[in-house]
Short mmCIF file of C-alpha atoms and ligand atoms in Angstrom, two decimals:
data_model
loop_
_atom_site.label_atom_id
_atom_site.label_comp_id
_atom_site.label_asym_id
_atom_site.label_seq_id
_atom_site.Cartn_x
_atom_site.Cartn_y
_atom_site.Cartn_z
CA MET B 1 48.57 -128.92 79.14
CA LYS B 2 46.96 -125.82 77.74
CA LYS B 3 50.35 -124.45 76.72
CA LYS B 4 51.10 -127.57 74.67
CA VAL B 5 47.85 -127.18 72.69
CA MET B 6 48.73 -123.55 72.00
CA ASP B 7 52.16 -124.56 70.76
CA LEU B 8 50.74 -127.20 68.40
CA ASN B 9 48.34 -124.63 67.02
CA SER B 10 51.09 -122.14 66.39
CA ILE B 11 53.24 -124.80 64.69
CA LYS B 12 50.29 -125.65 62.46
CA LYS B 13 49.82 -121.97 61.64
CA VAL B 14 53.51 -121.51 60.79
CA ASN B 15 53.62 -124.66 58.62
CA ARG B 16 50.50 -123.69 56.69
CA SER B 17 51.88 -120.18 56.25
CA VAL B 18 55.17 -121.59 54.91
CA LEU B 19 53.32 -123.78 52.40
CA LEU B 20 51.14 -120.90 51.18
CA ASN B 21 54.15 -118.59 50.78
CA ILE B 22 56.02 -121.22 48.75
CA LEU B 23 53.05 -121.60 46.40
CA ARG B 24 52.78 -117.81 46.06
CA ASP B 25 56.48 -117.38 45.27
CA HIS B 26 56.95 -120.39 43.00
CA GLY B 27 53.51 -121.05 41.51
CA ALA B 28 51.99 -124.55 41.21
CA MET B 29 54.22 -127.21 42.76
CA SER B 30 54.24 -130.87 43.77
CA ARG B 31 54.11 -131.96 47.41
CA LYS B 32 57.62 -133.41 47.10
CA ASP B 33 59.11 -130.13 45.78
CA ILE B 34 57.28 -128.09 48.45
CA ALA B 35 58.79 -130.39 51.08
CA ALA B 36 62.29 -129.89 49.63
CA ILE B 37 62.02 -126.08 49.75
CA SER B 38 60.27 -125.87 53.12
CA GLY B 39 62.57 -128.21 54.99
CA LEU B 40 59.51 -130.10 56.28
CA SER B 41 59.18 -133.85 55.68
CA PRO B 42 57.14 -135.03 52.65
CA GLY B 43 54.81 -136.77 55.13
CA ALA B 44 54.17 -133.51 56.99
CA ILE B 45 53.50 -131.63 53.76
CA THR B 46 51.05 -134.36 52.66
CA ILE B 47 49.11 -133.99 55.92
CA ILE B 48 49.01 -130.18 55.73
CA ALA B 49 48.13 -130.20 52.03
CA THR B 50 45.30 -132.72 52.50
CA GLU B 51 43.83 -130.54 55.25
CA MET B 52 44.04 -127.42 53.07
CA LEU B 53 42.63 -129.24 50.03
CA ASN B 54 39.65 -130.33 52.16
CA GLU B 55 39.14 -126.75 53.31
CA GLY B 56 39.12 -125.55 49.69
CA ILE B 57 42.23 -123.35 50.16
CA LEU B 58 44.31 -125.44 47.75
CA LYS B 59 43.40 -127.33 44.61
CA GLU B 60 45.14 -129.87 42.42
CA ALA B 61 46.33 -128.31 39.19
CA GLY B 62 47.22 -131.09 36.77
CA LEU B 63 50.45 -133.01 36.36
CA GLU B 64 53.99 -131.73 36.28
CA GLU B 65 55.76 -131.51 32.89
CA ARG B 66 58.65 -133.97 32.96
CA ASN B 67 60.41 -133.17 29.66
CA GLY B 68 60.38 -136.81 28.56
CA LYS B 69 61.78 -138.11 31.85
CA ALA B 70 60.56 -141.54 32.95
CA GLY B 71 58.62 -142.21 36.13
CA ARG B 72 55.29 -141.21 37.60
CA LYS B 73 54.31 -137.60 37.01
CA LYS B 74 53.73 -135.57 40.17
CA ILE B 75 50.42 -133.84 40.88
CA LEU B 76 50.80 -130.08 41.26
CA LEU B 77 49.14 -128.04 44.00
CA LYS B 78 48.08 -124.41 43.78
CA ILE B 79 46.14 -121.86 45.80
CA GLU B 80 42.44 -121.74 44.95
CA LYS B 81 42.20 -118.05 44.06
CA THR B 82 38.44 -117.89 44.62
CA HIS B 83 38.57 -119.65 48.00
CA LYS B 84 37.97 -116.21 49.51
CA PHE B 85 37.55 -112.66 48.25
CA ILE B 86 39.10 -109.52 49.72
CA LEU B 87 37.71 -106.02 50.26
CA GLY B 88 40.05 -103.04 50.01
CA ILE B 89 39.38 -99.42 50.98
CA ASN B 90 41.84 -96.67 50.11
CA ILE B 91 41.14 -93.28 51.71
CA GLU B 92 43.01 -90.27 50.33
CA LYS B 93 42.36 -86.56 50.54
CA ASP B 94 40.20 -86.26 47.43
CA THR B 95 39.04 -89.77 46.62
CA THR B 96 38.20 -92.98 48.39
CA THR B 97 38.39 -96.20 46.42
CA ILE B 98 36.60 -99.41 47.31
CA ALA B 99 37.47 -102.66 45.54
CA ILE B 100 37.00 -106.39 45.73
CA SER B 101 39.52 -108.91 44.48
CA ASP B 102 40.31 -112.61 44.52
CA LEU B 103 43.37 -114.08 46.27
CA ASN B 104 45.53 -113.29 43.22
CA LEU B 105 44.64 -109.60 43.71
CA THR B 106 42.73 -109.57 40.45
CA ILE B 107 40.12 -106.83 40.82
CA LEU B 108 36.53 -108.01 40.28
CA SER B 109 34.92 -104.62 40.82
CA SER B 110 35.80 -101.21 42.18
CA LYS B 111 34.21 -97.87 42.89
CA GLU B 112 35.49 -94.35 43.58
CA LEU B 113 33.76 -91.86 45.84
CA ALA B 114 34.67 -88.34 46.85
CA THR B 115 36.24 -88.36 50.33
CA ASN B 116 33.79 -86.41 52.43
CA ALA B 117 35.80 -84.61 55.11
CA ASN B 118 32.93 -82.28 55.98
CA VAL B 119 30.84 -84.81 57.86
CA MET B 120 31.53 -86.84 61.01
CA PRO B 121 33.96 -89.68 60.19
CA GLU B 122 31.30 -92.24 61.23
CA ASN B 123 28.89 -90.82 58.64
CA PHE B 124 31.44 -91.12 55.87
CA LEU B 125 32.34 -94.65 57.00
CA ASN B 126 28.64 -95.54 56.81
CA GLU B 127 28.62 -94.30 53.22
CA ILE B 128 31.58 -96.63 52.53
CA ILE B 129 29.75 -99.53 54.20
CA ASP B 130 26.64 -98.96 52.04
CA ASN B 131 28.83 -99.05 48.94
CA ILE B 132 30.51 -102.27 50.08
CA LYS B 133 27.14 -103.93 50.65
CA ASP B 134 26.04 -102.81 47.21
CA LEU B 135 29.25 -104.18 45.62
CA LEU B 136 28.81 -107.58 47.32
CA TRP B 137 25.15 -107.73 46.32
CA LYS B 138 25.92 -106.96 42.68
CA LEU B 139 28.65 -109.63 42.54
CA ASP B 140 26.45 -112.08 44.47
CA ILE B 141 29.22 -112.72 47.04
CA SER B 142 28.17 -113.50 50.60
CA LYS B 143 30.05 -112.18 53.63
CA GLY B 144 31.09 -115.74 54.49
CA ASN B 145 33.26 -115.76 51.38
CA ILE B 146 35.15 -112.61 52.36
CA LEU B 147 38.62 -113.00 53.90
CA GLY B 148 38.48 -109.55 55.44
CA ILE B 149 38.96 -105.86 54.78
CA GLY B 150 42.19 -103.96 54.21
CA VAL B 151 42.14 -100.19 54.76
CA GLY B 152 44.82 -97.76 53.62
CA ILE B 153 44.61 -94.14 54.77
CA VAL B 154 46.88 -91.11 54.58
CA GLY B 155 48.76 -89.87 57.64
CA LYS B 156 49.53 -91.43 60.99
CA VAL B 157 48.08 -94.89 61.57
CA ASP B 158 48.47 -97.39 64.40
CA PRO B 159 48.29 -100.76 62.62
CA ASN B 160 48.11 -102.61 65.95
CA THR B 161 44.87 -100.95 67.01
CA GLY B 162 43.50 -100.24 63.52
CA LYS B 163 43.19 -96.54 64.40
CA SER B 164 43.85 -93.61 62.12
CA MET B 165 45.69 -91.27 64.49
CA GLU B 166 45.67 -88.22 62.22
CA ALA B 167 44.63 -88.28 58.58
CA TYR B 168 46.11 -84.96 57.45
CA GLY B 169 43.66 -82.93 55.41
CA ILE B 170 40.75 -85.34 56.10
CA TRP B 171 40.14 -85.69 59.87
CA ASN B 172 42.19 -83.94 62.51
CA LYS B 173 41.30 -86.44 65.22
CA GLU B 174 41.75 -90.08 66.08
CA VAL B 175 39.30 -92.37 64.27
CA ASP B 176 38.87 -96.05 65.15
CA LEU B 177 38.53 -97.24 61.56
CA GLY B 178 39.22 -100.90 62.32
CA GLY B 179 36.81 -101.02 65.26
CA PHE B 180 33.99 -99.24 63.46
CA LEU B 181 34.21 -101.27 60.25
CA SER B 182 34.64 -104.67 61.92
CA LYS B 183 31.73 -104.01 64.25
CA SER B 184 29.47 -102.85 61.43
CA LEU B 185 30.41 -105.48 58.85
CA LYS B 186 31.36 -108.34 61.21
CA LEU B 187 34.56 -109.00 59.26
CA PRO B 188 38.25 -108.86 60.21
CA VAL B 189 39.80 -105.49 59.39
CA VAL B 190 43.47 -104.47 59.03
CA VAL B 191 44.49 -100.83 58.71
CA ASP B 192 47.73 -99.17 57.64
CA ASN B 193 49.07 -96.01 56.07
CA ASN B 194 48.18 -95.81 52.35
CA VAL B 195 51.78 -95.73 51.12
CA ARG B 196 52.83 -98.64 53.34
CA SER B 197 49.85 -100.63 52.03
CA LEU B 198 50.97 -99.96 48.45
CA ALA B 199 54.50 -101.02 49.36
CA MET B 200 53.01 -104.27 50.63
CA ALA B 201 51.64 -104.87 47.13
CA GLU B 202 55.04 -103.91 45.72
CA ILE B 203 56.78 -106.49 47.95
CA ASN B 204 54.67 -109.15 46.22
CA CYS B 205 56.01 -108.33 42.79
CA SER B 206 59.55 -107.33 43.85
CA LYS B 207 60.11 -110.76 45.44
CA ARG B 208 60.36 -112.22 41.99
CA LYS B 209 63.14 -109.75 41.14
CA ASN B 210 65.26 -110.45 44.24
CA ILE B 211 64.86 -106.97 45.64
CA ASP B 212 64.83 -107.25 49.43
CA ASP B 213 65.53 -103.67 50.51
CA PHE B 214 63.85 -100.70 48.92
CA VAL B 215 62.30 -97.32 49.52
CA PHE B 216 58.91 -96.97 47.88
CA ILE B 217 57.98 -93.40 46.96
CA LYS B 218 54.48 -92.34 46.00
CA HIS B 219 53.77 -88.95 44.46
CA GLY B 220 50.30 -87.49 43.89
CA PRO B 221 48.32 -85.90 45.42
CA GLY B 222 50.89 -85.68 48.29
CA ILE B 223 54.21 -87.43 48.64
CA GLY B 224 54.92 -90.38 50.93
CA ALA B 225 57.36 -93.20 51.28
CA ALA B 226 57.54 -96.64 52.81
CA ILE B 227 60.74 -98.37 53.85
CA VAL B 228 61.17 -102.08 53.19
CA ILE B 229 64.13 -103.90 54.67
CA ASN B 230 64.60 -107.62 54.18
CA LYS B 231 61.14 -107.77 52.55
CA LYS B 232 59.52 -106.33 55.68
CA LEU B 233 57.94 -102.94 56.22
CA ILE B 234 59.65 -100.71 58.75
CA TYR B 235 57.29 -98.83 61.07
CA GLY B 236 59.39 -96.89 63.58
CA SER B 237 58.53 -96.22 67.24
CA GLU B 238 55.44 -94.18 66.38
CA ASN B 239 54.61 -95.76 63.02
CA GLN B 240 55.96 -92.78 61.13
CA ALA B 241 59.07 -94.24 59.50
CA GLY B 242 59.38 -93.08 55.90
CA GLU B 243 57.26 -89.93 56.26
CA ILE B 244 59.22 -88.25 53.49
CA GLY B 245 56.32 -85.86 52.87
CA HIS B 246 56.95 -84.20 56.22
CA ILE B 247 60.70 -83.77 56.15
CA ILE B 248 61.40 -80.04 56.02
CA VAL B 249 62.99 -78.86 52.79
CA ASN B 250 62.44 -75.13 53.22
CA SER B 251 61.88 -73.78 56.72
CA ASP B 252 60.44 -70.55 55.26
CA GLY B 253 58.18 -72.52 52.94
CA PRO B 254 54.38 -72.85 52.89
CA GLN B 255 52.27 -74.15 55.76
CA CYS B 256 51.73 -77.91 55.67
CA SER B 257 48.53 -79.71 56.73
CA CYS B 258 50.56 -81.44 59.49
CA GLY B 259 51.21 -78.09 61.20
CA GLN B 260 54.89 -77.71 60.22
CA LYS B 261 56.18 -75.22 57.69
CA GLY B 262 57.99 -76.04 54.45
CA CYS B 263 57.41 -79.80 54.41
CA LEU B 264 58.29 -81.52 51.13
CA GLU B 265 54.60 -82.33 50.64
CA ALA B 266 53.53 -78.71 51.13
CA VAL B 267 56.05 -77.67 48.48
CA ILE B 268 55.49 -80.33 45.80
CA SER B 269 51.93 -81.66 46.16
CA THR B 270 50.02 -81.89 42.88
CA ARG B 271 47.40 -79.58 44.41
CA ARG B 272 49.98 -76.82 44.86
CA MET B 273 51.49 -77.52 41.44
CA LYS B 274 48.06 -77.14 39.84
CA LYS B 275 47.38 -73.91 41.74
CA THR B 276 50.70 -72.37 40.66
CA VAL B 277 50.04 -73.34 37.03
CA GLN B 278 46.48 -72.01 37.13
CA MET B 279 47.73 -68.64 38.36
CA ALA B 280 50.18 -68.31 35.46
CA PHE B 281 47.91 -69.81 32.79
CA ASP B 282 47.59 -67.74 29.60
CA LYS B 283 48.37 -67.97 25.91
CA SER B 284 51.77 -66.30 26.07
CA THR B 285 53.15 -67.65 29.40
CA THR B 286 52.04 -71.29 29.04
CA PRO B 287 51.42 -71.64 25.26
CA ILE B 288 51.54 -75.43 25.01
CA LEU B 289 49.35 -76.05 28.04
CA HIS B 290 46.98 -73.37 26.71
CA ARG B 291 46.64 -75.28 23.46
CA LEU B 292 46.24 -78.66 25.23
CA CYS B 293 43.43 -77.18 27.36
CA ASN B 294 41.81 -75.39 24.39
CA GLY B 295 42.27 -72.19 26.37
CA ASP B 296 40.05 -73.44 29.19
CA LYS B 297 41.66 -72.95 32.63
CA GLY B 298 39.08 -75.28 34.18
CA LYS B 299 40.46 -78.20 32.23
CA ILE B 300 43.92 -78.05 33.82
CA ASN B 301 44.85 -81.34 35.45
CA THR B 302 48.10 -83.13 36.24
CA SER B 303 48.04 -85.20 33.02
CA LEU B 304 47.83 -82.04 30.90
CA ILE B 305 50.50 -80.28 32.97
CA PHE B 306 52.88 -83.25 32.56
CA SER B 307 52.08 -83.48 28.83
CA ALA B 308 52.84 -79.77 28.44
CA TYR B 309 56.18 -80.41 30.18
CA GLU B 310 56.90 -83.35 27.89
CA ASN B 311 56.13 -81.10 24.90
CA GLY B 312 58.52 -78.39 26.09
CA ASP B 313 56.27 -75.67 27.55
CA PRO B 314 59.01 -73.41 29.04
CA TYR B 315 57.10 -71.97 32.03
CA ILE B 316 55.66 -75.35 32.99
CA LYS B 317 59.16 -76.78 32.75
CA LYS B 318 60.42 -74.14 35.17
CA ILE B 319 57.69 -74.82 37.76
CA ILE B 320 58.05 -78.58 37.59
CA ASP B 321 61.84 -78.55 37.55
CA ASP B 322 61.69 -76.55 40.80
CA ASN B 323 59.42 -79.26 42.25
CA ILE B 324 61.72 -82.00 41.04
CA LYS B 325 64.66 -80.29 42.71
CA TYR B 326 62.93 -80.47 46.10
CA MET B 327 61.93 -84.05 45.43
CA ALA B 328 65.51 -84.96 44.54
CA THR B 329 66.72 -83.40 47.81
CA GLY B 330 64.29 -85.53 49.84
CA ILE B 331 65.22 -88.68 47.95
CA ILE B 332 68.95 -88.16 48.40
CA ASN B 333 68.46 -87.70 52.14
CA LEU B 334 66.61 -91.02 52.30
CA MET B 335 69.22 -92.75 50.13
CA LYS B 336 72.05 -91.53 52.30
CA THR B 337 70.24 -92.58 55.48
CA LEU B 338 69.14 -96.04 54.37
CA ASP B 339 71.35 -97.07 51.44
CA PRO B 340 68.59 -99.21 49.86
CA GLN B 341 69.03 -101.56 46.88
CA ARG B 342 66.38 -99.66 44.96
CA ILE B 343 64.22 -96.57 45.02
CA ILE B 344 60.85 -97.53 43.56
CA PHE B 345 58.57 -94.79 42.25
CA PHE B 346 54.81 -94.91 42.09
CA GLY B 347 52.69 -92.14 40.61
CA GLU B 348 51.66 -90.44 37.39
CA LEU B 349 54.69 -88.12 37.30
CA PHE B 350 57.11 -91.04 36.98
CA LYS B 351 55.40 -92.37 33.87
CA TYR B 352 56.67 -89.41 31.83
CA GLU B 353 60.07 -90.10 30.35
CA SER B 354 61.35 -86.51 30.35
CA LEU B 355 60.26 -85.98 33.98
CA MET B 356 62.03 -89.14 35.12
CA LYS B 357 65.12 -88.10 33.18
CA GLU B 358 65.12 -84.70 34.85
CA LEU B 359 64.70 -86.27 38.31
CA ILE B 360 67.61 -88.66 37.73
CA ASN B 361 69.75 -85.78 36.36
CA GLN B 362 69.03 -83.60 39.38
CA ILE B 363 69.80 -86.41 41.83
CA GLU B 364 73.04 -87.27 40.02
CA GLN B 365 74.09 -83.63 39.91
CA MET B 366 73.54 -83.21 43.65
CA LEU B 367 75.41 -86.45 44.27
CA CYS B 368 78.34 -85.10 42.24
CA LYS B 369 77.60 -87.24 39.17
CA GLU B 370 77.44 -90.55 41.00
CA SER B 371 75.34 -92.80 38.75
CA ILE B 372 72.05 -93.93 40.25
CA LYS B 373 70.28 -95.21 37.13
CA ASN B 374 70.50 -98.86 38.22
CA LYS B 375 69.05 -97.95 41.62
CA ILE B 376 65.92 -96.26 40.33
CA VAL B 377 62.90 -98.09 38.99
CA THR B 378 59.22 -97.44 38.54
CA SER B 379 56.66 -99.54 40.38
CA CYS B 380 55.37 -102.78 38.92
CA LEU B 381 51.90 -102.06 40.30
CA GLU B 382 48.91 -101.29 38.17
CA TYR B 383 47.84 -97.68 38.43
CA LYS B 384 44.25 -98.48 37.58
CA CYS B 385 42.98 -99.35 41.05
CA LYS B 386 44.07 -97.32 44.06
CA ALA B 387 42.80 -100.02 46.43
CA ILE B 388 45.49 -102.50 45.35
CA GLY B 389 47.53 -101.58 48.46
CA PRO B 390 44.82 -102.25 51.04
CA LEU B 391 43.89 -105.46 49.20
CA ALA B 392 47.53 -106.66 49.41
CA LEU B 393 47.65 -105.66 53.08
CA ALA B 394 44.61 -107.80 53.95
CA LEU B 395 45.92 -110.70 51.85
CA GLU B 396 49.26 -110.64 53.69
CA ARG B 397 47.98 -110.15 57.22
CA LEU B 398 44.83 -112.29 57.08
CA PHE B 399 45.82 -115.09 54.66
CA TYR B 400 49.56 -115.62 54.28
CA GLU B 401 50.56 -114.70 57.84
CA THR B 402 47.72 -116.67 59.49
CA GLY B 403 48.20 -119.75 57.31
CA ALA B 404 44.55 -119.21 56.30
CA ILE B 405 43.35 -120.16 59.77
CA TYR B 406 40.31 -118.03 60.41
CA LYS B 407 39.10 -117.38 63.94
ZN1 ZN L 504 53.99 -81.68 56.91
#
């Protein structure tokens, strides 16, 4: 008897999840059209929709445009974007970003803090918790209106337990992020690697472009990738699939924070790039950068380095072209292994036209002139808020996958 109840509950969950996903992918829709797409009967959709309207998850959104056709207009349904709010935390080597959004992933507020790797992880997490409480207080949102928390962090993560196994360059030990945050804030928490979380947000916008298989590459401050096949993230046996940052591109290369030598990340991180540029910085070697910085070495940042490249600073061009060559090598290896529909780039570097052109040139040269232009695109995600990935992760795992059934 108990088993039957369980089964009915899981059917309900699946049906609600199907309905929510249809509304996400197609926008406002009538009950009849939802039924046609879902394969469920119109009667079943009416029952599910009524339940979700009563719970405030859906709302009625006016009448369908009929283009002069006769007959009764159908009432459209849509997801109530303020039914719940989401908290997102993105932890990277230098900065941690906290944000709150609605169910459309529109950011209501966000805050950046310096990632403090010099204290016990619990102490830094308490600092994050204080900031979250402050954010909720300022927006006058109660905890009851929060769907849950998504956390994205660099390095090895076990999404099943919510543990950060090794956050390279931040903590060199296992940290139970999910357990600590859910216990302290009494909210559901989902945790994943930061690049995979971002790829989750990318899946949302790629769906509309019919891209099912892609490799998502993030550059700055390190380099990481996430593999998406058939719209699903690939994890691997130890949740390390897509760790492009730690493939070895030069076995005599510099020491990486993961312990290996000559990892792609150790060679082309923005930190290393900045250091190399700082060492060479002077009026005659890097004239354009020197002018852009008004001669002040302290002002050097990635934006100025990339601008100097764009403006033809010869030494900067040499340094960055070397970086791009290593990056191209890593990308080709991934392309040859996975043969994805697209390679999607995320990061400041890819916003510069001449840098993208150089990267494509280098890849094509190594591939013996095979054209890859139609395979390479830049991300459709906003660069403004780094917590967009963790927000999308929580939305997927705690809303769309659960059919908005909260325990
Ligand atoms: Zn490494």
